[in-house]
Amino acid sequence: MSQDFINMMWRRTLFLKEMLKRGYSFIFTDIDVMWLRNPFPRLISFNESIDLQISTDSFNGDQLSEANPINTGFYMVRSNNRTISLFEKWYAQKNYSTKLKEQDVLNGMMKEGVFRELGLSVRFLDTRYFSGFCEVSRDFKAVTTVHANCCRTIGAKVIDLTAVVHNWKRFKSLSNSNSTLTLKWTNHVACNRSWKRKVN
């Protein structure tokens, strides 16, 4: 949450707005999102009516519910007048949102009814498939991405994502051997500890 970090997030939003204005639909993913499987089978095609499909920190069971807390670490957006308007309104909040990162601003806009006002069709992604450290998917056979969210430092993210890789390799080796052993993800110890350390 340093000012440099906040500025970088807003520059990213500006860049993505320009991509939409040039007619590009896209998937955006943070660098701390690990792709374990191809996400496209779990996403609705760009040709469908959904404007925005976005990950959540926790999923309430309803993929259309604005009560889901969004996470901008992974989303798929179609280029059209509605999404361009959303990104323009979003970026316009930059100077009125001191000490807030762009994700918090978008979450606030959703709660204020901006999605409905623009006529956006939004799908909130189930953490069973689009998992994260905030809410971990227990289904190794379904999980598609893992986001190192709810984590404070880069070092902690690297440690705990490395553990995810080891867990995933173990699952794949057991799958190939037809083992019925039940697997669990390693606890995100480094990320949990990152909240207890003082950050300058």
Short mmCIF file of C-alpha atoms in Angstrom, two decimals:
data_model
loop_
_atom_site.label_atom_id
_atom_site.label_comp_id
_atom_site.label_asym_id
_atom_site.label_seq_id
_atom_site.Cartn_x
_atom_site.Cartn_y
_atom_site.Cartn_z
CA MET A 1 0.00 0.00 0.00
CA SER A 2 2.91 2.36 -0.57
CA GLN A 3 2.20 5.37 -2.77
CA ASP A 4 4.39 3.87 -5.49
CA PHE A 5 2.30 0.69 -5.41
CA ILE A 6 -0.98 2.64 -5.60
CA ASN A 7 0.34 4.73 -8.49
CA MET A 8 1.38 1.58 -10.33
CA MET A 9 -2.10 0.06 -9.92
CA TRP A 10 -3.72 3.18 -11.36
CA ARG A 11 -1.28 3.22 -14.30
CA ARG A 12 -2.32 -0.36 -14.97
CA THR A 13 -6.01 0.64 -14.97
CA LEU A 14 -5.26 3.44 -17.44
CA PHE A 15 -3.38 1.04 -19.74
CA LEU A 16 -6.20 -1.53 -19.67
CA LYS A 17 -8.77 1.19 -20.37
CA GLU A 18 -6.82 2.09 -23.51
CA MET A 19 -6.78 -1.58 -24.55
CA LEU A 20 -10.57 -1.74 -24.30
CA LYS A 21 -10.94 1.50 -26.27
CA ARG A 22 -8.87 -0.06 -29.06
CA GLY A 23 -11.34 -2.95 -29.25
CA TYR A 24 -9.35 -5.62 -27.41
CA SER A 25 -11.13 -8.02 -25.08
CA PHE A 26 -8.74 -9.70 -22.68
CA ILE A 27 -7.96 -11.75 -19.61
CA PHE A 28 -5.98 -9.82 -17.03
CA THR A 29 -3.99 -11.73 -14.42
CA ASP A 30 -1.68 -10.55 -11.66
CA ILE A 31 1.80 -12.05 -11.59
CA ASP A 32 0.98 -13.80 -8.29
CA VAL A 33 -1.83 -15.84 -9.88
CA MET A 34 -0.67 -19.37 -10.68
CA TRP A 35 -2.43 -21.07 -13.60
CA LEU A 36 -2.73 -24.81 -12.91
CA ARG A 37 -5.11 -25.49 -15.80
CA ASN A 38 -6.40 -23.69 -18.87
CA PRO A 39 -9.05 -21.29 -17.48
CA PHE A 40 -11.03 -20.89 -20.71
CA PRO A 41 -13.30 -23.93 -20.18
CA ARG A 42 -14.41 -22.33 -16.88
CA LEU A 43 -15.04 -18.92 -18.46
CA ILE A 44 -17.93 -17.88 -20.66
CA SER A 45 -16.83 -17.11 -24.22
CA PHE A 46 -16.17 -13.52 -25.33
CA ASN A 47 -19.09 -13.96 -27.74
CA GLU A 48 -21.56 -14.43 -24.90
CA SER A 49 -23.48 -11.71 -23.10
CA ILE A 50 -21.23 -11.44 -20.00
CA ASP A 51 -19.25 -8.18 -19.96
CA LEU A 52 -16.97 -8.90 -16.99
CA GLN A 53 -15.98 -12.11 -15.20
CA ILE A 54 -13.98 -11.35 -12.09
CA SER A 55 -12.35 -13.30 -9.26
CA THR A 56 -13.46 -13.02 -5.65
CA ASP A 57 -11.73 -13.14 -2.28
CA SER A 58 -14.57 -15.33 -1.05
CA PHE A 59 -17.53 -16.75 -2.97
CA ASN A 60 -21.06 -16.70 -1.57
CA GLY A 61 -22.45 -19.36 -3.93
CA ASP A 62 -24.18 -16.95 -6.33
CA GLN A 63 -22.17 -16.04 -9.42
CA LEU A 64 -24.40 -13.01 -10.09
CA SER A 65 -24.36 -11.59 -6.54
CA GLU A 66 -22.71 -8.22 -5.97
CA ALA A 67 -22.25 -9.26 -2.35
CA ASN A 68 -19.16 -11.21 -3.49
CA PRO A 69 -15.99 -9.25 -2.57
CA ILE A 70 -14.18 -8.77 -5.88
CA ASN A 71 -10.49 -9.22 -6.50
CA THR A 72 -8.93 -7.55 -9.55
CA GLY A 73 -6.09 -10.09 -9.66
CA PHE A 74 -7.86 -12.12 -12.34
CA TYR A 75 -10.64 -11.07 -14.68
CA MET A 76 -11.91 -11.44 -18.23
CA VAL A 77 -13.49 -8.38 -19.85
CA ARG A 78 -15.18 -7.83 -23.21
CA SER A 79 -14.55 -4.61 -25.09
CA ASN A 80 -17.81 -2.71 -25.53
CA ASN A 81 -19.32 0.66 -24.62
CA ARG A 82 -20.37 -0.56 -21.17
CA THR A 83 -16.93 -1.83 -20.12
CA ILE A 84 -15.16 1.20 -21.60
CA SER A 85 -17.50 3.42 -19.57
CA LEU A 86 -16.73 1.37 -16.46
CA PHE A 87 -12.97 1.75 -16.87
CA GLU A 88 -13.33 5.48 -17.60
CA LYS A 89 -15.41 5.99 -14.45
CA TRP A 90 -13.02 3.80 -12.49
CA TYR A 91 -9.90 5.68 -13.58
CA ALA A 92 -11.64 9.03 -13.02
CA GLN A 93 -11.83 8.15 -9.30
CA LYS A 94 -8.02 8.11 -9.01
CA ASN A 95 -7.67 11.65 -7.67
CA TYR A 96 -10.60 11.27 -5.25
CA SER A 97 -9.45 8.02 -3.68
CA THR A 98 -6.40 8.91 -1.64
CA LYS A 99 -4.66 5.92 -0.06
CA LEU A 100 -7.07 3.46 -1.72
CA LYS A 101 -5.90 0.92 -4.25
CA GLU A 102 -7.85 0.55 -7.45
CA GLN A 103 -9.49 -2.73 -6.31
CA ASP A 104 -11.04 -1.01 -3.28
CA VAL A 105 -12.34 1.77 -5.50
CA LEU A 106 -13.96 -0.70 -7.94
CA ASN A 107 -15.51 -2.60 -5.04
CA GLY A 108 -16.95 0.69 -3.74
CA MET A 109 -18.30 1.58 -7.18
CA MET A 110 -20.05 -1.79 -7.36
CA LYS A 111 -21.64 -1.25 -3.93
CA GLU A 112 -22.80 2.21 -5.05
CA GLY A 113 -24.66 0.62 -7.98
CA VAL A 114 -22.36 1.68 -10.84
CA PHE A 115 -22.42 -1.80 -12.42
CA ARG A 116 -26.22 -1.73 -12.59
CA GLU A 117 -26.26 1.91 -13.71
CA LEU A 118 -24.05 1.02 -16.69
CA GLY A 119 -26.10 -2.09 -17.50
CA LEU A 120 -23.08 -4.34 -17.00
CA SER A 121 -23.49 -8.09 -16.98
CA VAL A 122 -21.01 -9.35 -14.37
CA ARG A 123 -20.16 -12.89 -13.32
CA PHE A 124 -18.32 -13.47 -10.05
CA LEU A 125 -15.96 -16.44 -10.23
CA ASP A 126 -16.30 -19.38 -7.87
CA THR A 127 -13.26 -19.94 -5.62
CA ARG A 128 -13.68 -23.68 -6.18
CA TYR A 129 -12.14 -23.04 -9.61
CA PHE A 130 -10.46 -19.63 -9.21
CA SER A 131 -8.92 -20.14 -5.81
CA GLY A 132 -6.79 -17.95 -3.60
CA PHE A 133 -5.15 -17.78 -0.23
CA CYS A 134 -8.17 -15.87 1.13
CA GLU A 135 -10.47 -18.82 0.36
CA VAL A 136 -8.78 -22.03 -0.74
CA SER A 137 -10.37 -24.50 -3.14
CA ARG A 138 -10.45 -27.97 -1.61
CA ASP A 139 -11.09 -29.57 -5.00
CA PHE A 140 -7.76 -30.49 -6.63
CA LYS A 141 -9.69 -31.95 -9.57
CA ALA A 142 -11.42 -28.64 -10.33
CA VAL A 143 -9.06 -25.84 -9.25
CA THR A 144 -7.82 -23.80 -12.21
CA THR A 145 -5.89 -20.85 -10.76
CA VAL A 146 -4.46 -20.02 -7.33
CA HIS A 147 -3.95 -16.39 -6.33
CA ALA A 148 -1.56 -15.40 -3.55
CA ASN A 149 -4.07 -12.88 -2.21
CA CYS A 150 -4.52 -12.03 1.48
CA CYS A 151 -0.73 -11.87 1.67
CA ARG A 152 1.35 -8.84 2.55
CA THR A 153 4.85 -9.32 1.12
CA ILE A 154 6.42 -10.56 -2.11
CA GLY A 155 8.75 -12.88 -0.18
CA ALA A 156 5.82 -14.56 1.58
CA LYS A 157 3.95 -14.95 -1.72
CA VAL A 158 6.96 -16.66 -3.32
CA ILE A 159 7.34 -19.10 -0.41
CA ASP A 160 3.67 -20.07 -0.33
CA LEU A 161 3.25 -20.24 -4.12
CA THR A 162 6.27 -22.55 -4.19
CA ALA A 163 4.39 -24.79 -1.76
CA VAL A 164 1.41 -24.70 -4.14
CA VAL A 165 3.67 -25.97 -6.95
CA HIS A 166 4.87 -28.85 -4.76
CA ASN A 167 1.28 -29.72 -3.76
CA TRP A 168 0.21 -29.63 -7.42
CA LYS A 169 3.07 -31.89 -8.53
CA ARG A 170 2.16 -34.37 -5.79
CA PHE A 171 -1.48 -34.34 -6.90
CA LYS A 172 -0.49 -34.92 -10.53
CA SER A 173 1.80 -37.83 -9.62
CA LEU A 174 -0.91 -39.44 -7.46
CA SER A 175 -3.49 -38.89 -10.22
CA ASN A 176 -1.26 -40.78 -12.65
CA SER A 177 -0.95 -43.67 -10.19
CA ASN A 178 -4.74 -43.84 -9.53
CA SER A 179 -4.15 -43.33 -5.81
CA THR A 180 -7.21 -42.54 -3.66
CA LEU A 181 -5.15 -40.64 -1.08
CA THR A 182 -6.84 -37.38 -0.04
CA LEU A 183 -4.62 -34.33 -0.49
CA LYS A 184 -4.73 -30.98 1.27
CA TRP A 185 -2.99 -27.75 0.39
CA THR A 186 -0.07 -26.78 2.59
CA ASN A 187 -1.06 -24.01 5.02
CA HIS A 188 0.01 -20.56 3.82
CA VAL A 189 2.31 -20.04 6.78
CA ALA A 190 4.52 -17.32 5.28
CA CYS A 191 1.53 -15.24 4.17
CA ASN A 192 -0.16 -15.63 7.54
CA ARG A 193 3.03 -14.46 9.25
CA SER A 194 3.39 -11.54 6.83
CA TRP A 195 0.47 -9.79 8.55
CA LYS A 196 2.16 -10.01 11.94
CA ARG A 197 5.39 -8.35 10.83
CA LYS A 198 5.83 -4.62 10.85
CA VAL A 199 6.23 -3.29 7.29
CA ASN A 200 8.12 0.01 6.86
#
